[in-house]
Amino acid sequence: MVNTVWLIKRPADFPEFEMLEEEDYIILIQDAVLRPLPENKKWVACKEDVEARNIKVPEDRCLSYEEIIDIIEKASKVVVW
Amino acid sequence: MVNTVWLIKRPADFPEFEMLEEEDYIILIQDAVLRPLPENKKWVACKEDVEARNIKVPEDRCLSYEEIIDIIEKASKVVVW
Amino acid sequence: MNLLIVMASNPYSHDFNTVVKLISAALNRNHKVKIFFMANGEYCLLREEIKNLHEKGLEVYYCAHNAEQRKIKPESWAESSSMYGLAKLMTEADKVLIFD
Amino acid sequence: MNLLIVMASNPYSHDFNTVVKLISAALNRNHKVKIFFMANGEYCLLREEIKNLHEKGLEVYYCAHNAEQRKIKPESWAESSSMYGLAKLMTEADKVLIFD
Amino acid sequence: MAKKKVVVLIKSNPFSWKVFEALRLAVGASMEHKMQVIFIKDGVYSLTDWKPQLIGIEPIDKSIEALGMMEAEIIAEEEAIRERGVKLKNWPTEVKVLSKDDISELIKEAEVVLTW
Amino acid sequence: MAKKKVVVLIKSNPFSWKVFEALRLAVGASMEHKMQVIFIKDGVYSLTDWKPQLIGIEPIDKSIEALGMMEAEIIAEEEAIRERGVKLKNWPTEVKVLSKDDISELIKEAEVVLTW
C-alpha cells in the first residue's frame, strides 16, 4: 500500500511541501520531467515522457505506463497536479 | 504613428526589456491586467478585462476595444505575447 | 481496479497523450476503465484513438450539456451522461484521475 | 486598415473572447477584417459568435487540413484555405495578430 | 458503493470557463458525496466580485448557491487571500477561510481530489 | 502587396502540437515572404533531438527541411541554450545561434511577428 500518488504535469507548478506526506509517491509526467527532483525524495518519472524530451533521468527512476498503473492501483488516492 | 504595439496576455510571461523600444506601446489584456506596470512606463490596459477581474487600474490607463483598435491601426506592427 | 478518468482537456494536448497511454496500460493490466469527457474534453470524442480504446474495453461517457454546447455529436459507442452521472461513476470507482 | 487575425486557440479560452471583441470593435470602426482558423482554433468555427461576426462583415478562412484532422465540417460562410492561402492573406494585410 | 469524501481543488485559471466547469462538477458530485470545494493560490480570485459575463463566461453564482443547498463546504486559503490582497464577495453560501496547513489536512483526508 | 519580413517566434510549449503548427505556418508563409523562425526561452528545446512520435505528435523534421529549401532562416537564442544546457540536433537546415540582443534587433526590423 502506498499513500497518495501525485502526478505532476508542469515543471513550474508543484504542490507545496506541506501537502506532501513522507510516504507519498511523486510521479513526474509531461513537461514536469524537465525538472527532476532531488536524489533524496521519493519520485519517479514517466519513461516515455522522459525519452520523448531526450532528458537525462536515472534509469531506475523511469517507469513504463504499466508500472505507473501498478502504483496507482496500490495508492490510497491519486492527485493529478 | 506609434512604434510596435505589444499585447500582453499573461501576468508571468513578459517580453524582455531589451526587446521593447522607448516608443513602443504596451497593452495589457486578459490576465495580464492582474499585473499593472510601473507608473513611468507607457502602458494601458483593456478596460473590459480590468472590469471583469475587478482590478484597480487608473481610469486613464483603461481603453475600450475600439480605442485599442485605433492604436493597432497606428502601430507599425503588433506583437501578441 | 475500477479506474475512472475525467477528461476536460482538448485532444491536441499533453493530457490527451497521457490519458490514451494510461488507459491502454490499464486495459493491458485487465483493469476496468471508464472515461468521462466534459468541457473541452468533448472534442476528444472525435479522435480515433478513443474509439479504438473503446473497442478494447474502455467505457466512454460524456456530459451531454457540454457536447451540445460545443455542437459535438458523439457516435453511439459513447454514452450520454451528466454531472450527476459522473457522481454515480465516482461512487463505483476505486481511483479517480482528472485531466484538465 | 486591413486587419488579419490568425486564431489557433480553442473556443472556450480567453483568446476567444479577446478575438471576438477586437473583431467587433474593428468592424465598428469600418476596418476590413479577416480571420484565419488553424489548429485548435478550428473548433471556433462551431460557435455562433463567429457566424454573427461574419454576417457583420468578417471574412472567415480556415486551414482545411486541420479541419479534416479534427473532423470539423465548417458551413459554407467559411472559406476552405491552406497555409499558403494564409501567406497570401498576410500579403494583403496591414496588421497581422496571432492568438494561440 | 459508499459515499466518498471528495475535494474539488481550484488552484489556477480563476477567471475562466475552467472554474465554471469545476463548480458544475462539484455541484453534481455533491448530490452523491461529501463535497469540499477548496480555492488555493490564484484560485481565490474566483471568489472575488469578478464579472464573468464581461469576458464571455457564464456566472458561477448559481453553482455557489447550489453547493450551499447540497451542504457542500466552500473553503478559501487564508495565505493566498492575504498575499494577493483580495476581498471576497458576499456569496450566497458561506466561504470558510482556512490556513494552508488546515487545507493540507483536508486534502490528506479526502478520498478523491479533483484539481483544476 | 509586397513581400514582408515575417518572424515566427517560438517561445514556449517546445514539445507540443503548437510547435508543429507554428512550423507548418512558417513553411507556408516562407513561400510568399522573407521568413525567420526564431526559437527563444523554452522554445529552444524544440531544436534538440526530441521524439515527438513518443507523445503522439507529428515530427517537425520535414518542416525544418522545407524551411531550408524556401531559404527561410532558423535562429536559436544563445542564452536560452546555455542556461538550459541543451544540445541542438543536427537538423537538415542550418540553425544560427544568436544572442538575445541580436534577436531583439530582428524582431524590431520585422514587419509581422507571430509568437507561439
PDB file of N, CA and C in Angstrom, chain C residues 16-79:
ATOM      1  N   PHE C  16      -4.023  14.614 -23.510  1.00  0.00           N
ATOM      2  CA  PHE C  16      -4.612  13.594 -24.376  1.00  0.00           C
ATOM      3  C   PHE C  16      -3.673  12.407 -24.513  1.00  0.00           C
ATOM      4  N   ASN C  17      -2.398  12.689 -24.774  1.00  0.00           N
ATOM      5  CA  ASN C  17      -1.420  11.607 -24.888  1.00  0.00           C
ATOM      6  C   ASN C  17      -1.332  10.807 -23.588  1.00  0.00           C
ATOM      7  N   THR C  18      -1.240  11.509 -22.466  1.00  0.00           N
ATOM      8  CA  THR C  18      -1.133  10.831 -21.170  1.00  0.00           C
ATOM      9  C   THR C  18      -2.344   9.920 -20.929  1.00  0.00           C
ATOM     10  N   VAL C  19      -3.513  10.445 -21.204  1.00  0.00           N
ATOM     11  CA  VAL C  19      -4.752   9.701 -20.956  1.00  0.00           C
ATOM     12  C   VAL C  19      -4.819   8.449 -21.840  1.00  0.00           C
ATOM     13  N   VAL C  20      -4.506   8.606 -23.111  1.00  0.00           N
ATOM     14  CA  VAL C  20      -4.546   7.456 -24.030  1.00  0.00           C
ATOM     15  C   VAL C  20      -3.568   6.374 -23.571  1.00  0.00           C
ATOM     16  N   LYS C  21      -2.361   6.762 -23.181  1.00  0.00           N
ATOM     17  CA  LYS C  21      -1.354   5.783 -22.773  1.00  0.00           C
ATOM     18  C   LYS C  21      -1.705   5.123 -21.437  1.00  0.00           C
ATOM     19  N   LEU C  22      -2.226   5.909 -20.515  1.00  0.00           N
ATOM     20  CA  LEU C  22      -2.613   5.342 -19.211  1.00  0.00           C
ATOM     21  C   LEU C  22      -3.756   4.340 -19.374  1.00  0.00           C
ATOM     22  N   ILE C  23      -4.733   4.697 -20.191  1.00  0.00           N
ATOM     23  CA  ILE C  23      -5.871   3.803 -20.394  1.00  0.00           C
ATOM     24  C   ILE C  23      -5.412   2.505 -21.045  1.00  0.00           C
ATOM     25  N   SER C  24      -4.575   2.646 -22.055  1.00  0.00           N
ATOM     26  CA  SER C  24      -4.059   1.483 -22.753  1.00  0.00           C
ATOM     27  C   SER C  24      -3.326   0.541 -21.782  1.00  0.00           C
ATOM     28  N   ALA C  25      -2.496   1.139 -20.930  1.00  0.00           N
ATOM     29  CA  ALA C  25      -1.748   0.335 -19.949  1.00  0.00           C
ATOM     30  C   ALA C  25      -2.691  -0.318 -18.938  1.00  0.00           C
ATOM     31  N   ALA C  26      -3.701   0.423 -18.516  1.00  0.00           N
ATOM     32  CA  ALA C  26      -4.643  -0.123 -17.531  1.00  0.00           C
ATOM     33  C   ALA C  26      -5.446  -1.273 -18.130  1.00  0.00           C
ATOM     34  N   LEU C  27      -5.821  -1.145 -19.390  1.00  0.00           N
ATOM     35  CA  LEU C  27      -6.547  -2.240 -20.050  1.00  0.00           C
ATOM     36  C   LEU C  27      -5.632  -3.456 -20.205  1.00  0.00           C
ATOM     37  N   ASN C  28      -4.352  -3.216 -20.524  1.00  0.00           N
ATOM     38  CA  ASN C  28      -3.375  -4.310 -20.597  1.00  0.00           C
ATOM     39  C   ASN C  28      -3.276  -5.066 -19.274  1.00  0.00           C
ATOM     40  N   ARG C  29      -3.416  -4.352 -18.189  1.00  0.00           N
ATOM     41  CA  ARG C  29      -3.350  -4.955 -16.853  1.00  0.00           C
ATOM     42  C   ARG C  29      -4.712  -5.507 -16.407  1.00  0.00           C
ATOM     43  N   ASN C  30      -5.659  -5.527 -17.348  1.00  0.00           N
ATOM     44  CA  ASN C  30      -7.001  -6.060 -17.070  1.00  0.00           C
ATOM     45  C   ASN C  30      -7.794  -5.303 -16.018  1.00  0.00           C
ATOM     46  N   HIS C  31      -7.538  -4.004 -15.927  1.00  0.00           N
ATOM     47  CA  HIS C  31      -8.384  -3.188 -15.065  1.00  0.00           C
ATOM     48  C   HIS C  31      -9.639  -2.775 -15.829  1.00  0.00           C
ATOM     49  N   LYS C  32     -10.652  -2.412 -15.057  1.00  0.00           N
ATOM     50  CA  LYS C  32     -11.872  -1.879 -15.660  1.00  0.00           C
ATOM     51  C   LYS C  32     -11.694  -0.362 -15.765  1.00  0.00           C
ATOM     52  N   VAL C  33     -11.818   0.186 -16.963  1.00  0.00           N
ATOM     53  CA  VAL C  33     -11.539   1.618 -17.131  1.00  0.00           C
ATOM     54  C   VAL C  33     -12.722   2.350 -17.758  1.00  0.00           C
ATOM     55  N   LYS C  34     -13.087   3.454 -17.136  1.00  0.00           N
ATOM     56  CA  LYS C  34     -14.136   4.317 -17.672  1.00  0.00           C
ATOM     57  C   LYS C  34     -13.564   5.719 -17.863  1.00  0.00           C
ATOM     58  N   ILE C  35     -14.044   6.387 -18.898  1.00  0.00           N
ATOM     59  CA  ILE C  35     -13.637   7.779 -19.094  1.00  0.00           C
ATOM     60  C   ILE C  35     -14.883   8.634 -19.218  1.00  0.00           C
ATOM     61  N   PHE C  36     -14.802   9.824 -18.636  1.00  0.00           N
ATOM     62  CA  PHE C  36     -15.908  10.778 -18.708  1.00  0.00           C
ATOM     63  C   PHE C  36     -15.374  12.061 -19.331  1.00  0.00           C
ATOM     64  N   PHE C  37     -15.935  12.444 -20.478  1.00  0.00           N
ATOM     65  CA  PHE C  37     -15.499  13.663 -21.165  1.00  0.00           C
ATOM     66  C   PHE C  37     -16.385  14.835 -20.792  1.00  0.00           C
ATOM     67  N   MET C  38     -15.760  15.962 -20.500  1.00  0.00           N
ATOM     68  CA  MET C  38     -16.511  17.189 -20.234  1.00  0.00           C
ATOM     69  C   MET C  38     -15.722  18.384 -20.761  1.00  0.00           C
ATOM     70  N   ALA C  39     -16.355  19.545 -20.775  1.00  0.00           N
ATOM     71  CA  ALA C  39     -15.711  20.795 -21.222  1.00  0.00           C
ATOM     72  C   ALA C  39     -14.970  20.561 -22.548  1.00  0.00           C
ATOM     73  N   ASN C  40     -13.745  21.077 -22.697  1.00  0.00           N
ATOM     74  CA  ASN C  40     -13.023  20.910 -23.961  1.00  0.00           C
ATOM     75  C   ASN C  40     -12.632  19.463 -24.233  1.00  0.00           C
ATOM     76  N   GLY C  41     -12.768  18.622 -23.235  1.00  0.00           N
ATOM     77  CA  GLY C  41     -12.526  17.198 -23.431  1.00  0.00           C
ATOM     78  C   GLY C  41     -13.497  16.569 -24.415  1.00  0.00           C
ATOM     79  N   GLU C  42     -14.668  17.182 -24.587  1.00  0.00           N
ATOM     80  CA  GLU C  42     -15.669  16.646 -25.513  1.00  0.00           C
ATOM     81  C   GLU C  42     -15.090  16.449 -26.919  1.00  0.00           C
ATOM     82  N   TYR C  43     -14.199  17.370 -27.312  1.00  0.00           N
ATOM     83  CA  TYR C  43     -13.630  17.277 -28.664  1.00  0.00           C
ATOM     84  C   TYR C  43     -12.831  15.984 -28.862  1.00  0.00           C
ATOM     85  N   CYS C  44     -12.395  15.375 -27.772  1.00  0.00           N
ATOM     86  CA  CYS C  44     -11.661  14.102 -27.867  1.00  0.00           C
ATOM     87  C   CYS C  44     -12.533  12.992 -28.437  1.00  0.00           C
ATOM     88  N   LEU C  45     -13.842  13.143 -28.296  1.00  0.00           N
ATOM     89  CA  LEU C  45     -14.760  12.124 -28.811  1.00  0.00           C
ATOM     90  C   LEU C  45     -14.642  11.973 -30.320  1.00  0.00           C
ATOM     91  N   LEU C  46     -14.043  12.956 -30.973  1.00  0.00           N
ATOM     92  CA  LEU C  46     -13.878  12.909 -32.424  1.00  0.00           C
ATOM     93  C   LEU C  46     -12.582  12.221 -32.835  1.00  0.00           C
ATOM     94  N   ARG C  47     -11.772  11.789 -31.867  1.00  0.00           N
ATOM     95  CA  ARG C  47     -10.496  11.168 -32.245  1.00  0.00           C
ATOM     96  C   ARG C  47     -10.580   9.643 -32.263  1.00  0.00           C
ATOM     97  N   GLU C  48      -9.952   9.079 -33.285  1.00  0.00           N
ATOM     98  CA  GLU C  48      -9.957   7.633 -33.500  1.00  0.00           C
ATOM     99  C   GLU C  48      -9.415   6.859 -32.297  1.00  0.00           C
ATOM    100  N   GLU C  49      -8.399   7.428 -31.652  1.00  0.00           N
ATOM    101  CA  GLU C  49      -7.752   6.734 -30.533  1.00  0.00           C
ATOM    102  C   GLU C  49      -8.766   6.333 -29.461  1.00  0.00           C
ATOM    103  N   ILE C  50      -9.754   7.183 -29.237  1.00  0.00           N
ATOM    104  CA  ILE C  50     -10.737   6.894 -28.193  1.00  0.00           C
ATOM    105  C   ILE C  50     -11.652   5.747 -28.635  1.00  0.00           C
ATOM    106  N   LYS C  51     -12.056   5.807 -29.887  1.00  0.00           N
ATOM    107  CA  LYS C  51     -12.886   4.727 -30.425  1.00  0.00           C
ATOM    108  C   LYS C  51     -12.134   3.392 -30.332  1.00  0.00           C
ATOM    109  N   ASN C  52     -10.855   3.417 -30.707  1.00  0.00           N
ATOM    110  CA  ASN C  52     -10.037   2.197 -30.640  1.00  0.00           C
ATOM    111  C   ASN C  52      -9.955   1.661 -29.210  1.00  0.00           C
ATOM    112  N   LEU C  53      -9.779   2.551 -28.255  1.00  0.00           N
ATOM    113  CA  LEU C  53      -9.708   2.115 -26.855  1.00  0.00           C
ATOM    114  C   LEU C  53     -11.060   1.563 -26.406  1.00  0.00           C
ATOM    115  N   HIS C  54     -12.124   2.176 -26.888  1.00  0.00           N
ATOM    116  CA  HIS C  54     -13.466   1.654 -26.565  1.00  0.00           C
ATOM    117  C   HIS C  54     -13.594   0.208 -27.049  1.00  0.00           C
ATOM    118  N   GLU C  55     -13.061  -0.055 -28.238  1.00  0.00           N
ATOM    119  CA  GLU C  55     -13.151  -1.410 -28.788  1.00  0.00           C
ATOM    120  C   GLU C  55     -12.330  -2.408 -27.971  1.00  0.00           C
ATOM    121  N   LYS C  56     -11.356  -1.885 -27.224  1.00  0.00           N
ATOM    122  CA  LYS C  56     -10.545  -2.750 -26.353  1.00  0.00           C
ATOM    123  C   LYS C  56     -11.107  -2.825 -24.938  1.00  0.00           C
ATOM    124  N   GLY C  57     -12.238  -2.172 -24.685  1.00  0.00           N
ATOM    125  CA  GLY C  57     -12.872  -2.322 -23.383  1.00  0.00           C
ATOM    126  C   GLY C  57     -13.152  -1.039 -22.617  1.00  0.00           C
ATOM    127  N   LEU C  58     -12.625   0.082 -23.070  1.00  0.00           N
ATOM    128  CA  LEU C  58     -12.872   1.354 -22.377  1.00  0.00           C
ATOM    129  C   LEU C  58     -14.351   1.738 -22.461  1.00  0.00           C
ATOM    130  N   GLU C  59     -14.942   2.055 -21.325  1.00  0.00           N
ATOM    131  CA  GLU C  59     -16.323   2.568 -21.328  1.00  0.00           C
ATOM    132  C   GLU C  59     -16.285   4.078 -21.401  1.00  0.00           C
ATOM    133  N   VAL C  60     -17.027   4.631 -22.350  1.00  0.00           N
ATOM    134  CA  VAL C  60     -16.954   6.064 -22.644  1.00  0.00           C
ATOM    135  C   VAL C  60     -18.264   6.776 -22.296  1.00  0.00           C
ATOM    136  N   TYR C  61     -18.156   7.817 -21.487  1.00  0.00           N
ATOM    137  CA  TYR C  61     -19.299   8.653 -21.113  1.00  0.00           C
ATOM    138  C   TYR C  61     -18.970  10.105 -21.422  1.00  0.00           C
ATOM    139  N   TYR C  62     -19.999  10.903 -21.585  1.00  0.00           N
ATOM    140  CA  TYR C  62     -19.728  12.331 -21.784  1.00  0.00           C
ATOM    141  C   TYR C  62     -20.867  13.176 -21.233  1.00  0.00           C
ATOM    142  N   CYS C  63     -20.537  14.394 -20.886  1.00  0.00           N
ATOM    143  CA  CYS C  63     -21.524  15.363 -20.420  1.00  0.00           C
ATOM    144  C   CYS C  63     -22.309  15.855 -21.628  1.00  0.00           C
ATOM    145  N   ALA C  64     -23.595  15.520 -21.687  1.00  0.00           N
ATOM    146  CA  ALA C  64     -24.433  15.859 -22.845  1.00  0.00           C
ATOM    147  C   ALA C  64     -24.555  17.379 -22.995  1.00  0.00           C
ATOM    148  N   HIS C  65     -24.586  18.073 -21.873  1.00  0.00           N
ATOM    149  CA  HIS C  65     -24.712  19.536 -21.917  1.00  0.00           C
ATOM    150  C   HIS C  65     -23.513  20.170 -22.629  1.00  0.00           C
ATOM    151  N   ASN C  66     -22.306  19.780 -22.237  1.00  0.00           N
ATOM    152  CA  ASN C  66     -21.095  20.328 -22.866  1.00  0.00           C
ATOM    153  C   ASN C  66     -20.991  19.937 -24.343  1.00  0.00           C
ATOM    154  N   ALA C  67     -21.450  18.730 -24.679  1.00  0.00           N
ATOM    155  CA  ALA C  67     -21.382  18.278 -26.072  1.00  0.00           C
ATOM    156  C   ALA C  67     -22.315  19.120 -26.939  1.00  0.00           C
ATOM    157  N   GLU C  68     -23.498  19.377 -26.430  1.00  0.00           N
ATOM    158  CA  GLU C  68     -24.464  20.170 -27.178  1.00  0.00           C
ATOM    159  C   GLU C  68     -23.950  21.603 -27.356  1.00  0.00           C
ATOM    160  N   GLN C  69     -23.421  22.147 -26.254  1.00  0.00           N
ATOM    161  CA  GLN C  69     -22.846  23.494 -26.270  1.00  0.00           C
ATOM    162  C   GLN C  69     -21.771  23.612 -27.353  1.00  0.00           C
ATOM    163  N   ARG C  70     -20.970  22.564 -27.508  1.00  0.00           N
ATOM    164  CA  ARG C  70     -19.868  22.578 -28.482  1.00  0.00           C
ATOM    165  C   ARG C  70     -20.259  22.012 -29.841  1.00  0.00           C
ATOM    166  N   LYS C  71     -21.528  21.694 -30.013  1.00  0.00           N
ATOM    167  CA  LYS C  71     -22.054  21.132 -31.267  1.00  0.00           C
ATOM    168  C   LYS C  71     -21.329  19.845 -31.677  1.00  0.00           C
ATOM    169  N   ILE C  72     -21.006  19.044 -30.703  1.00  0.00           N
ATOM    170  CA  ILE C  72     -20.381  17.738 -30.945  1.00  0.00           C
ATOM    171  C   ILE C  72     -21.475  16.671 -30.897  1.00  0.00           C
ATOM    172  N   LYS C  73     -21.499  15.813 -31.925  1.00  0.00           N
ATOM    173  CA  LYS C  73     -22.481  14.728 -31.930  1.00  0.00           C
ATOM    174  C   LYS C  73     -21.755  13.391 -31.818  1.00  0.00           C
ATOM    175  N   PRO C  74     -21.585  12.887 -30.595  1.00  0.00           N
ATOM    176  CA  PRO C  74     -20.819  11.651 -30.407  1.00  0.00           C
ATOM    177  C   PRO C  74     -21.507  10.450 -31.057  1.00  0.00           C
ATOM    178  N   GLU C  75     -20.701   9.454 -31.441  1.00  0.00           N
ATOM    179  CA  GLU C  75     -21.265   8.234 -32.004  1.00  0.00           C
ATOM    180  C   GLU C  75     -21.855   7.373 -30.889  1.00  0.00           C
ATOM    181  N   SER C  76     -22.531   6.298 -31.289  1.00  0.00           N
ATOM    182  CA  SER C  76     -23.326   5.538 -30.322  1.00  0.00           C
ATOM    183  C   SER C  76     -22.489   4.747 -29.311  1.00  0.00           C
ATOM    184  N   TRP C  77     -21.190   4.570 -29.586  1.00  0.00           N
ATOM    185  CA  TRP C  77     -20.359   3.845 -28.618  1.00  0.00           C
ATOM    186  C   TRP C  77     -20.051   4.696 -27.387  1.00  0.00           C
ATOM    187  N   ALA C  78     -20.374   5.994 -27.448  1.00  0.00           N
ATOM    188  CA  ALA C  78     -20.193   6.865 -26.279  1.00  0.00           C
ATOM    189  C   ALA C  78     -21.549   7.091 -25.626  1.00  0.00           C
ATOM    190  N   GLU C  79     -21.575   7.055 -24.295  1.00  0.00           N
ATOM    191  CA  GLU C  79     -22.852   7.132 -23.607  1.00  0.00           C
ATOM    192  C   GLU C  79     -23.116   8.539 -23.051  1.00  0.00           C
TER     193      GLU C  79
END
